[in-house]
Coordinates of C-alpha atoms in Angstrom, one line a residue:
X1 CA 31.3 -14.6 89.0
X2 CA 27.6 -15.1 89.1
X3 CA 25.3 -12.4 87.4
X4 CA 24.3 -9.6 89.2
X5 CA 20.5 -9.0 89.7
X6 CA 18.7 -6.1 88.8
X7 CA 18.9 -3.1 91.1
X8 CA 15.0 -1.5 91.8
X9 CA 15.2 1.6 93.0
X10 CA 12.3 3.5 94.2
X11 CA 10.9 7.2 93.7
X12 CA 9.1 8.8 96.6
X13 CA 5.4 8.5 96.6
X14 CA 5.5 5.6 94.6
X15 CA 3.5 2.1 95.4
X16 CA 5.2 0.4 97.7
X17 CA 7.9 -2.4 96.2
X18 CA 6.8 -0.8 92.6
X19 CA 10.0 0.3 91.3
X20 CA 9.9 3.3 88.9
X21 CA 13.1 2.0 87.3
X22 CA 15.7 -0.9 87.1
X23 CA 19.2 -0.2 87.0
X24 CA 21.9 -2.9 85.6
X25 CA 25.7 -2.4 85.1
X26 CA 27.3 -1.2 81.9
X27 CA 28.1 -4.7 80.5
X28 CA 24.5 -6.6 81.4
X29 CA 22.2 -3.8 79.7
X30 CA 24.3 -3.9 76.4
X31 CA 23.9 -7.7 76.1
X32 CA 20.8 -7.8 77.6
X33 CA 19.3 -4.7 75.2
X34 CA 21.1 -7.0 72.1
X35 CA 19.0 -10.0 73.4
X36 CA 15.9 -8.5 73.9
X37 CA 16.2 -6.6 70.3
X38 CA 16.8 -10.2 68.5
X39 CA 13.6 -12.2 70.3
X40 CA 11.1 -11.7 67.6
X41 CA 8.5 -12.0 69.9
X42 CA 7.7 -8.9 72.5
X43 CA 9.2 -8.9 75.6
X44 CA 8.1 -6.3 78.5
X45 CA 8.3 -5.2 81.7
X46 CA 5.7 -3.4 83.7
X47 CA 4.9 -1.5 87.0
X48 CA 1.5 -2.9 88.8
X49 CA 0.3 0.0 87.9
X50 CA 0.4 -0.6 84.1
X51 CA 3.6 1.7 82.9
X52 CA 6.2 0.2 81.0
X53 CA 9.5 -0.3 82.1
X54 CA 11.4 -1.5 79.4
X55 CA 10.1 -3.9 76.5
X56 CA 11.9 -4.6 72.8
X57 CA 11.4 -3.8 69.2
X58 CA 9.3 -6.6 68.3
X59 CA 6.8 -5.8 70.8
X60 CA 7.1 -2.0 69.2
X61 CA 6.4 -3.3 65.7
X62 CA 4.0 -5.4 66.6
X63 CA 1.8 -2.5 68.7
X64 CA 2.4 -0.6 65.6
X65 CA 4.9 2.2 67.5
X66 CA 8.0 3.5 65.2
X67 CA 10.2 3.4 67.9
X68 CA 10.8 1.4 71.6
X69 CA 10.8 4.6 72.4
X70 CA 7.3 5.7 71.7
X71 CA 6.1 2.9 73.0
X72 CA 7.8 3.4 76.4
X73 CA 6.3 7.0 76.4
X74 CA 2.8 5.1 76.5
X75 CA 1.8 6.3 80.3
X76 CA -0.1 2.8 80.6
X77 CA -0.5 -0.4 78.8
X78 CA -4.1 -0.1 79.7
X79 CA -4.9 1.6 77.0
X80 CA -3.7 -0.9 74.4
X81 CA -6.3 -3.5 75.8
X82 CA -9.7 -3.9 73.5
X83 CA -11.8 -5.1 75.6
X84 CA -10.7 -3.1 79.6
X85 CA -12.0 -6.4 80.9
X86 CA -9.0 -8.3 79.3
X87 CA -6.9 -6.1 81.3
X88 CA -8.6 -7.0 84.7
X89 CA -8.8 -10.6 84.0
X90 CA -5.0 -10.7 83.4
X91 CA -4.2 -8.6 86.6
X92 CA -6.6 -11.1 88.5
X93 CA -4.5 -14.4 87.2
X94 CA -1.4 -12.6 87.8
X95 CA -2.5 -12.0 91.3
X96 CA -3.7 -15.4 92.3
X97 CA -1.0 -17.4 90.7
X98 CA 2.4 -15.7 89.8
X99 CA 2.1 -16.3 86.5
X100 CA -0.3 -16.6 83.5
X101 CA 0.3 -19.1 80.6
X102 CA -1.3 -18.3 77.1
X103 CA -3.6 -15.3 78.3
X104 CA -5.2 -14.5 74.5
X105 CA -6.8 -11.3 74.7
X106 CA -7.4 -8.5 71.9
X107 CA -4.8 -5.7 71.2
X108 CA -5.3 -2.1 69.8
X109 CA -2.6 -1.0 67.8
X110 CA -1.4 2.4 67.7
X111 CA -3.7 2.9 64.1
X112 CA -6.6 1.5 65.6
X113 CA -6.2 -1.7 64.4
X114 CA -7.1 -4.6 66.2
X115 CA -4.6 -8.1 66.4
X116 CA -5.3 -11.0 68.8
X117 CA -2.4 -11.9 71.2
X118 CA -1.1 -14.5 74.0
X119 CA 0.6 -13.5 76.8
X120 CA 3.0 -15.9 78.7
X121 CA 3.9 -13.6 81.8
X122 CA 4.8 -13.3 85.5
X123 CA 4.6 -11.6 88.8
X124 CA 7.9 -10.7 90.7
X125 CA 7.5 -10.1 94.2
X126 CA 9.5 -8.8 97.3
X127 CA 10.8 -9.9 100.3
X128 CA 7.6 -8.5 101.6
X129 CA 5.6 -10.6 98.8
X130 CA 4.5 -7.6 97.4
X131 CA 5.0 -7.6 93.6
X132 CA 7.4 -5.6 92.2
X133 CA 7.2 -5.8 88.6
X134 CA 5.5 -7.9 85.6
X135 CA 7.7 -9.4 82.8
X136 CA 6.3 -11.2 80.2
X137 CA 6.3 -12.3 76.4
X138 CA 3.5 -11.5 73.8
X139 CA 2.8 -12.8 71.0
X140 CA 0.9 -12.0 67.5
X141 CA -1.5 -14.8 67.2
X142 CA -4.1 -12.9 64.7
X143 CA -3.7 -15.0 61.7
X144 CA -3.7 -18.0 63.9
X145 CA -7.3 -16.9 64.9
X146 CA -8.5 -15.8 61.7
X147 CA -7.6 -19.4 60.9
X148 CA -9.2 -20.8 63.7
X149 CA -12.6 -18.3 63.1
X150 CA -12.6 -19.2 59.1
X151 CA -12.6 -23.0 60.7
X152 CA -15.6 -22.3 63.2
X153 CA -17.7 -20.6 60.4
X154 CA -16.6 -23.3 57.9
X155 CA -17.6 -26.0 60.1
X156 CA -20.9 -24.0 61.4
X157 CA -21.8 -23.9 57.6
X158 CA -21.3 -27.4 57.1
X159 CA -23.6 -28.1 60.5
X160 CA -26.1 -26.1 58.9
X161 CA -25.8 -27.5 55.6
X162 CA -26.1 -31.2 57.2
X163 CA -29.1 -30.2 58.9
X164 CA -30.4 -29.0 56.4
X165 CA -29.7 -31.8 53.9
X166 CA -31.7 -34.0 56.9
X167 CA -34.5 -31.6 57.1
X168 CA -34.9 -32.2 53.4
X169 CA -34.6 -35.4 53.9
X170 CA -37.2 -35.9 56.5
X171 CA -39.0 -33.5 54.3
X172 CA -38.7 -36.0 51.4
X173 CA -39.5 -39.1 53.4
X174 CA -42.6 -37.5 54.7
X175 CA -44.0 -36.4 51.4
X176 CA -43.4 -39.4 49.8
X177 CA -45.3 -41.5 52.8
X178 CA -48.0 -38.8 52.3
X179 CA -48.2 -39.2 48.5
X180 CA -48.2 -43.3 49.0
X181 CA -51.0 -42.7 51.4
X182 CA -53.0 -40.5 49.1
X183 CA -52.6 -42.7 46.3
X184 CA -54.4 -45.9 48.5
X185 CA -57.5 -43.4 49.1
X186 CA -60.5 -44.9 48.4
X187 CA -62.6 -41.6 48.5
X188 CA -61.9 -37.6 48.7
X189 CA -62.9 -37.5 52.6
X190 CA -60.2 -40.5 53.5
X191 CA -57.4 -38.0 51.5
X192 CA -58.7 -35.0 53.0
X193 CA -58.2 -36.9 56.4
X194 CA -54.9 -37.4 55.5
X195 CA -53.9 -34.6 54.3
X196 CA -55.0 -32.8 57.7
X197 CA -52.9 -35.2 59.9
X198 CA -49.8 -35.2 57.5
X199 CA -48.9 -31.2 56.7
X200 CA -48.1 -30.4 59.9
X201 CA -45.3 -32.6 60.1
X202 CA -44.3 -31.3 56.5
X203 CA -44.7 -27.7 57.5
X204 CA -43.6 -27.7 61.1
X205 CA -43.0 -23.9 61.8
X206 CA -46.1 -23.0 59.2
X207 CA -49.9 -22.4 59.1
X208 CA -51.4 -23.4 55.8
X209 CA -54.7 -24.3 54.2
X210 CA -55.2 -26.5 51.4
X211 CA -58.2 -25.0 49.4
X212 CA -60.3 -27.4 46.4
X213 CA -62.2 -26.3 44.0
X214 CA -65.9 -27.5 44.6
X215 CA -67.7 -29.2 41.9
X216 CA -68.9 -26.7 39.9
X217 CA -65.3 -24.7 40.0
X218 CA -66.8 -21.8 40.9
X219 CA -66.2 -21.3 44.8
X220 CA -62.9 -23.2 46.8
X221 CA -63.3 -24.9 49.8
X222 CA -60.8 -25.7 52.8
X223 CA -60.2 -29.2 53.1
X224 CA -57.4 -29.2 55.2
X225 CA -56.1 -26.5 57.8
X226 CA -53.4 -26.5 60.8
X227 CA -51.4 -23.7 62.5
X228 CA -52.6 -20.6 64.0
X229 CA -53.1 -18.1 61.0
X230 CA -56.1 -15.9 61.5
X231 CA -59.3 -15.5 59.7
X232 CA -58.6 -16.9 56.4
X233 CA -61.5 -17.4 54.5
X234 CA -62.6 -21.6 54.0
X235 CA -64.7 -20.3 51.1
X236 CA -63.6 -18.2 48.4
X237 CA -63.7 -17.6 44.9
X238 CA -61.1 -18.4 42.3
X239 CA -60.2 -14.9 41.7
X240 CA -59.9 -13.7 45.0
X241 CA -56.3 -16.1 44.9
X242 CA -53.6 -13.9 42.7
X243 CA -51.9 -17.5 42.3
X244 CA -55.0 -18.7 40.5
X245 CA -55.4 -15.8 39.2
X246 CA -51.7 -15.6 37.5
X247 CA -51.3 -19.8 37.1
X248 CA -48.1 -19.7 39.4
X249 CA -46.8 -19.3 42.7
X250 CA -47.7 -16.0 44.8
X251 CA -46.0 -14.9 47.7
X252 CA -45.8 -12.1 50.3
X253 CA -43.1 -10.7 52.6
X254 CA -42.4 -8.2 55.3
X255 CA -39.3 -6.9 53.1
X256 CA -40.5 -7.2 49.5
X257 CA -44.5 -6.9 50.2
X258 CA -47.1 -8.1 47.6
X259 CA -50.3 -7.6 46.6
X260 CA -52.5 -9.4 49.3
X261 CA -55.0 -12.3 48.5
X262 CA -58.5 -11.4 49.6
X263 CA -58.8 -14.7 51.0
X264 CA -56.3 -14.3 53.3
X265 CA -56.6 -12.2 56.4
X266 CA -54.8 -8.8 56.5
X267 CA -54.0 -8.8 60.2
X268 CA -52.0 -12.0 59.5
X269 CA -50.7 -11.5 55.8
X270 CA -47.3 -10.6 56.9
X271 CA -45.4 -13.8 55.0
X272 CA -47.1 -16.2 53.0
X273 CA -47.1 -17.4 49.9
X274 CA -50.0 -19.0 47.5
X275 CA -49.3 -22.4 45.5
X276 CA -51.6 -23.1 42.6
X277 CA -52.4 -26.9 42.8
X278 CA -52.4 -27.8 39.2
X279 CA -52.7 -31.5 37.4
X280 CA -52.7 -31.8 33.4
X281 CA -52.9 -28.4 32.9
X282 CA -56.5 -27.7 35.4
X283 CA -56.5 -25.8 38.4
X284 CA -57.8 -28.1 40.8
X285 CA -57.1 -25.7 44.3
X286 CA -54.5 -24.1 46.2
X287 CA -52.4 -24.5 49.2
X288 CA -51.6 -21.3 51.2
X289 CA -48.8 -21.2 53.5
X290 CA -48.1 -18.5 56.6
X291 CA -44.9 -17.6 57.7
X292 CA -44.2 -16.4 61.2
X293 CA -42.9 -12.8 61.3
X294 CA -39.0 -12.6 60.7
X295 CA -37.6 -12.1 64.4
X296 CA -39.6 -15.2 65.5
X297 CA -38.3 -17.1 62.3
X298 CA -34.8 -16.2 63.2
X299 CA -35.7 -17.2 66.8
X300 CA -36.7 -20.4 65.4
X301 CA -33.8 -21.0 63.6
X302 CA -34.4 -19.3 60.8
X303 CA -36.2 -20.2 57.4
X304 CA -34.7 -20.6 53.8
X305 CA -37.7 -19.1 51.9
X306 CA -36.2 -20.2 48.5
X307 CA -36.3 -23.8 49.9
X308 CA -39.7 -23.2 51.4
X309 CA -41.1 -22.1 48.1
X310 CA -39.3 -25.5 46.4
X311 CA -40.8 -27.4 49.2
X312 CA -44.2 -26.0 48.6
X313 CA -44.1 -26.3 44.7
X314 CA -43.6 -30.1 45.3
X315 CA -46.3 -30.9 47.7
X316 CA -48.6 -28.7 45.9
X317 CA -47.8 -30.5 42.8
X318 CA -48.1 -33.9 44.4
X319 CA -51.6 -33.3 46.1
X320 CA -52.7 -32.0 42.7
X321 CA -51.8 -35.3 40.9
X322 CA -52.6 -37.6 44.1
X323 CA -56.0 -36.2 43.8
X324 CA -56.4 -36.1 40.4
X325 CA -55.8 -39.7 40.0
X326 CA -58.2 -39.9 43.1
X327 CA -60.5 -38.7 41.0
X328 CA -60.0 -40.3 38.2
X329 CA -60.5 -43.2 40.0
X330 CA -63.6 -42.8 41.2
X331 CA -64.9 -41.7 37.9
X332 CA -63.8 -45.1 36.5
X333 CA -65.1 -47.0 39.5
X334 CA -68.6 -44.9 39.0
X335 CA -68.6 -45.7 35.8
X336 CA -67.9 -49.5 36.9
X337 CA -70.9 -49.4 39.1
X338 CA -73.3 -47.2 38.4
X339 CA -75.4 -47.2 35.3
X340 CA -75.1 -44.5 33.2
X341 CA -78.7 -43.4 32.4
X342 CA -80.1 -43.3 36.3
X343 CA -77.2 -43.5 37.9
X344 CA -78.0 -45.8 40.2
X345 CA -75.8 -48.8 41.1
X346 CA -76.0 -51.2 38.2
X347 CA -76.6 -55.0 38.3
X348 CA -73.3 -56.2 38.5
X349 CA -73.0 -54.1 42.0
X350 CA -76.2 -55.3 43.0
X351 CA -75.1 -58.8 42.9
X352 CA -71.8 -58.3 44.6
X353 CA -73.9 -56.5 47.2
X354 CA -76.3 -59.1 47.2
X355 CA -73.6 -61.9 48.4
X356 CA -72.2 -59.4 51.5
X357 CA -75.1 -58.6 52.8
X358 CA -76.4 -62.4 52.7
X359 CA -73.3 -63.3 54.9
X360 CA -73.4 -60.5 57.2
X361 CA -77.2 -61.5 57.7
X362 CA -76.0 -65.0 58.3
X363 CA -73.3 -64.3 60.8
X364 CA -75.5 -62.2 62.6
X365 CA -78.7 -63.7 62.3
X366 CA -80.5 -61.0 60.3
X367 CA -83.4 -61.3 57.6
X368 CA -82.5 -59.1 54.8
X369 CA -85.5 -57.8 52.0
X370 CA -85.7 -57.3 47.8
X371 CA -87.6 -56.1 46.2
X372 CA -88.0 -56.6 42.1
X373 CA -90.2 -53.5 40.4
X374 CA -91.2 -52.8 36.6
X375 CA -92.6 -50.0 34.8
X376 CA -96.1 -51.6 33.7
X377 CA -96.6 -50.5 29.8
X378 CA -92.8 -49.3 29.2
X379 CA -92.8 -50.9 25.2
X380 CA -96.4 -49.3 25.0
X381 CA -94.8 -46.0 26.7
X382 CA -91.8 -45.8 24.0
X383 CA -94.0 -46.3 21.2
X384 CA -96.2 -43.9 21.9
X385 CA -93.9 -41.3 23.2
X386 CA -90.4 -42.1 22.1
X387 CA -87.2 -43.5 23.6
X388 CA -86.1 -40.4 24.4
X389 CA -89.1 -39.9 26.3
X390 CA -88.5 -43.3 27.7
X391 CA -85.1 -42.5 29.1
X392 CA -86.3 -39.6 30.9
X393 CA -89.2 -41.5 32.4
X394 CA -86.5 -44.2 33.6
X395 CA -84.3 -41.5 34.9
X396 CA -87.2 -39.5 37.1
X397 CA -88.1 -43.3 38.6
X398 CA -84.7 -43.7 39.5
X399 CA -84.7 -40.3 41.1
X400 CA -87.5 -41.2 42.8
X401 CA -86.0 -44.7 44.0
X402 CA -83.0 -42.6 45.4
X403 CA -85.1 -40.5 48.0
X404 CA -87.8 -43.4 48.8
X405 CA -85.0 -45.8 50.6
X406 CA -82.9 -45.8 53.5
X407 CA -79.6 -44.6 52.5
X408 CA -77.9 -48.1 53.4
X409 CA -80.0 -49.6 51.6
X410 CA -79.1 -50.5 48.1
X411 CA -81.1 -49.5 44.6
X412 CA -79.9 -50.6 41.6
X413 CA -81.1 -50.5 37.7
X414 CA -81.3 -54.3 37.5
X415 CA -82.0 -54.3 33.3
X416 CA -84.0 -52.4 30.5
X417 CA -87.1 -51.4 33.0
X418 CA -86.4 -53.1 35.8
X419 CA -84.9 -52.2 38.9
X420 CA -84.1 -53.8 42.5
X421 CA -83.6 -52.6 46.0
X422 CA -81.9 -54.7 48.3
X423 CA -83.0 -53.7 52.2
X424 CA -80.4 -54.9 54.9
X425 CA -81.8 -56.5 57.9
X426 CA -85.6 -55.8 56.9
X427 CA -88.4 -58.1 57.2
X428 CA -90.8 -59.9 54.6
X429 CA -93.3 -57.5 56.2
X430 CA -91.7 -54.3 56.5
X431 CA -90.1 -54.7 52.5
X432 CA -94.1 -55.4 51.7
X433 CA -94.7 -52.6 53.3
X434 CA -92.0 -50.2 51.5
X435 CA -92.7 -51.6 48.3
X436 CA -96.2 -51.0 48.6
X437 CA -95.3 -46.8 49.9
X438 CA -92.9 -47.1 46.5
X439 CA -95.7 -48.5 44.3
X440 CA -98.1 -45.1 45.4
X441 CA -95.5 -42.9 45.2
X442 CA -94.6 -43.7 41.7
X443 CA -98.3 -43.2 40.7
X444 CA -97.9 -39.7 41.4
X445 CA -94.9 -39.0 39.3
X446 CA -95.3 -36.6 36.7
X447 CA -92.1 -36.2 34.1
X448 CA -91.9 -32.6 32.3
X449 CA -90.4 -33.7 28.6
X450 CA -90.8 -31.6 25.3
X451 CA -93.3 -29.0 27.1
X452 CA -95.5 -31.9 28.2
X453 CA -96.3 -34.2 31.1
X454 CA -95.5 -37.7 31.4
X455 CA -97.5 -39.0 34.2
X456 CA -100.0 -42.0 34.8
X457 CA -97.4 -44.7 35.2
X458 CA -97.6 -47.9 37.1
X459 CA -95.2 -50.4 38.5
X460 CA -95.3 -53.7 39.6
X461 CA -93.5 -55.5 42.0
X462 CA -92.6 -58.9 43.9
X463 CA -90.5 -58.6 47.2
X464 CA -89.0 -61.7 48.9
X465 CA -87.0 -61.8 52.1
X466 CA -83.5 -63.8 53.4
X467 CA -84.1 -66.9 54.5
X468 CA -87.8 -67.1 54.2
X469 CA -87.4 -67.6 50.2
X470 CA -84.1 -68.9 49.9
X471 CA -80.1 -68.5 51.7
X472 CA -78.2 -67.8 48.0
X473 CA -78.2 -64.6 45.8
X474 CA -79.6 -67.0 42.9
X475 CA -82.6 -68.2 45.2
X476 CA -83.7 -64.7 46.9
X477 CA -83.7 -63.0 42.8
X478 CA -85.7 -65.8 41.5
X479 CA -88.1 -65.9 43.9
X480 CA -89.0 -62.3 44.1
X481 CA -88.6 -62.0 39.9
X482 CA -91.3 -64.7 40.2
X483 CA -93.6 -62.8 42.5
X484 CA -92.9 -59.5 40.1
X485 CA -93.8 -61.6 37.2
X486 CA -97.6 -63.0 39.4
X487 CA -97.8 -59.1 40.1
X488 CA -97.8 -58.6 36.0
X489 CA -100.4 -61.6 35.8
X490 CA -102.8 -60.4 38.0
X491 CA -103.4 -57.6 36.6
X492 CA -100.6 -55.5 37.1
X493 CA -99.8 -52.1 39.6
X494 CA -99.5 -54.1 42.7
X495 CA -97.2 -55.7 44.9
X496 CA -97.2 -59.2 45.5
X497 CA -95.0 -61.4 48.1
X498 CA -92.9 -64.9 47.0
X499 CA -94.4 -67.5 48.7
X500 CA -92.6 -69.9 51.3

């Protein structure tokens, strides 16, 4: 004998083919209640409307009911849904397909506690294809997704800690190419230069300036500024900086505050923070950065202000001892070049300046002047008046040489009293003609020494020109310290021109 089905039977005023309640002989409820109790998942069946019809102990426990029941006195399962929308979206499957495989959805338990589910259920319909009933299995899946949610933020923490491991990366490989780039500048404005093109691409989301101290350490200077961070001042004074100030790192937040830098601007002060940049124990400048606010931070992805502060430590530090090797550099090379009591270039420069500009002449078909000069009298001058007195005079002539010439041209202390100008691309005519301007000014110079006046010098000098007087270095000196030396013979305090 086959099984018999169950029996719906219908109240009045009910929805039609809804039954209120199934009915099942003697012998299939007890075996069927016995099964349902010993599936340890829940098992249910429901009206359209939402009431339960019958369901089993495991679905009980797992709702958090004492008894089946209390939970069968629940007047709709609607009310165990989280989220109502759950709800809807399960009647809408049900509807369209018969059945819904592994709906996962949220569950409130009777305490208020909330598990994750699945539900594996099905629409029974009549004759009429008008559903009759839902039956269905659920199942406690919460510590499946707890596992699955620890995964996701375990795995989004690694992501982030990848990307940031590449951001520092980049970060690294960019200082690094900035530091090897600072380190082959020949001269303060080429590392300025770079310095302006390479923050922004170490400081991507971040304004900054990078602020020197001038020459006589008494004012800073911007050398270098990018983002949008409002009227910052590009000169200030040292103790307007509370990093210079305090000899470490100063920053400001919208959570923690700070006391605010006078160089920065107010309106903007919102996050920054202040980097001494210092190199064998001297304050050389700053480097300011600015923060955007927090929400567009977050926006941005967010900032790691510990990391920023690390970041900006390093490049501070390595732009402090990039440019005080810079600078240490040119000190040496000054001192390579220039002569130490005028500070003019010295004879060794002049003669390495000599050769270029004889070749560029060449190439280009130029005539290039020189002019050899003397201080008539000099031994007389430093007997009578001292060395000391002597050194000064040399130093105010070679002031004087330094504003009577072009700048490209080239002056140089040539030896004891001597000096030389070299003047690219001028004629035999128009070096005459400066030498001569050069030999009236210097008539006119009066040196303050000891609370006296040392005035009522002379000079002499010879000029030749490239290639009237010779195509070498060796040729164009000995021909105008020839014409120097007929200048000294005829009398001196003139100028007189090599001859062909």
């Amino acid at each position: 004998m086959g099984k018999k089905k169950p029996r719906a039977t219908q109240a009045s005023g009910g929805t039609a083919g809804a039954p209120e309640a199934i009915t099942w002989s003697p012998g299939e409820a007890s075996n069927l209640r016995r099964l349902f109790d010993r599936i340890p998942i829940g098992v249910y069946v429901s009206t359209p409307s939402g009431r339960l019809l019958d369901a089993n102990a495991a679905l009980a426990g797992l709702l958090g009911f004492e008894s089946l029941d209390s939970l069968l006195s629940v007047g709709s399962v609607d009310g165990l849904y989280e989220d109502p929308a759950d709800r809807a979206r399960w009647q809408a499957l049900v509807a369209t397909g018969d059945a819904v495989r592994g709906f996962e959805f949220r569950l409130k338990k009777r305490d208020g506690e909330i598990v994750w589910a699945r539900d594996t259920s099905r629409a029974v319909r009549d004759a009429q294809g008008r559903i009759s009933w839902y039956e269905g299995v659920i199942e406690d899946i919460t510590d499946r997704r707890r596992a699955e949610e620890s995964s996701r933020i375990a795995n989004e923490r690694l992501t982030a800690l990848v990307e940031e491991l590449e951001g520092r990366t980049v970060e690294m490989e960019s200082l690094s190419e900035m530091v090897d780039l600072l380190q082959s500048c020949q001269s303060g404005e080429e590392a300025f230069a770079v310095l302006a093109e390479r923050m922004p691409r170490l400081f991507r989301r971040r304004a900054g300036v990078v602020s020197l101290l001038n020459p006589s350490k008494k004012l800073l200077e911007a050398v270098a500024v990018w983002g949008e961070h409002g009227g910052d001042d590009r000169i200030f004074a040292p103790e307007d900086c509370w990093a210079l100030r305090r000899g470490r790192t100063h920053s400001v937040s919208e959570e923690q505050g700070g006391a605010l830098c006078r160089h920065v601007d107010p309106q903007s002060a919102r996050r920054y923070v202040c980097v001494p940049m210092m190199a064998q124990g001297e304050a050389l400048g700053v480097l300011t950065l600015h923060s955007p606010p927090r929400s567009v931070a977050e926006r941005a992805g967010g900032t790691d202000q510990a990391a920023e502060h690390n970041l900006a430590a390093s490049v501070a530090e390595q732009i402090a001892l990039s440019l005080a090797n810079l600078k240490l550099r040119e000190s040496l090379r000054h001192q390579s070049i220039r002569d130490p009591l005028t500070g003019l270039y010295n004879r060794r420069y002049m003669e390495e300046s000599l050769d270029r500009e004889l070749h560029r002449a060449d190439r280009r078909h130029a005539q290039v002047g020189i002019i050899m000069l003397d201080l008539d009298h000099f031994k007389q001058f430093n007997d009578t008046f001292g060395h000391l007195a002597g050194d000064a005079l040399l130093r105010a002539l070679g002031d004087l040489l330094g504003t009577r010439f072009r700048r490209e041209d080239i002056v140089c202390r040539y030896g004891g009293e001597e000096f030389a100008v070299i003047l690219p691309e001028a004629s035999l005519e128009a070096t005459t003609e400066r030498a001569e301007e050069m030999r009236m000014a210097a008539k006119g110079l009066n040196v303050p020494y000891r609370g006296q006046s040392l005035g009522g010098i002379s000079i002499s000098l010879g000029v030749a020109a490239f290639p009237d007087h010779g195509s070498t270095a060796e040729t164009l000196l000995r021909a105008a310290d020839s014409a120097l030396y007929r200048a000294k013979s005829q009398g001196r305090d003139r100028v007189v021109a090599a001859t062909a």
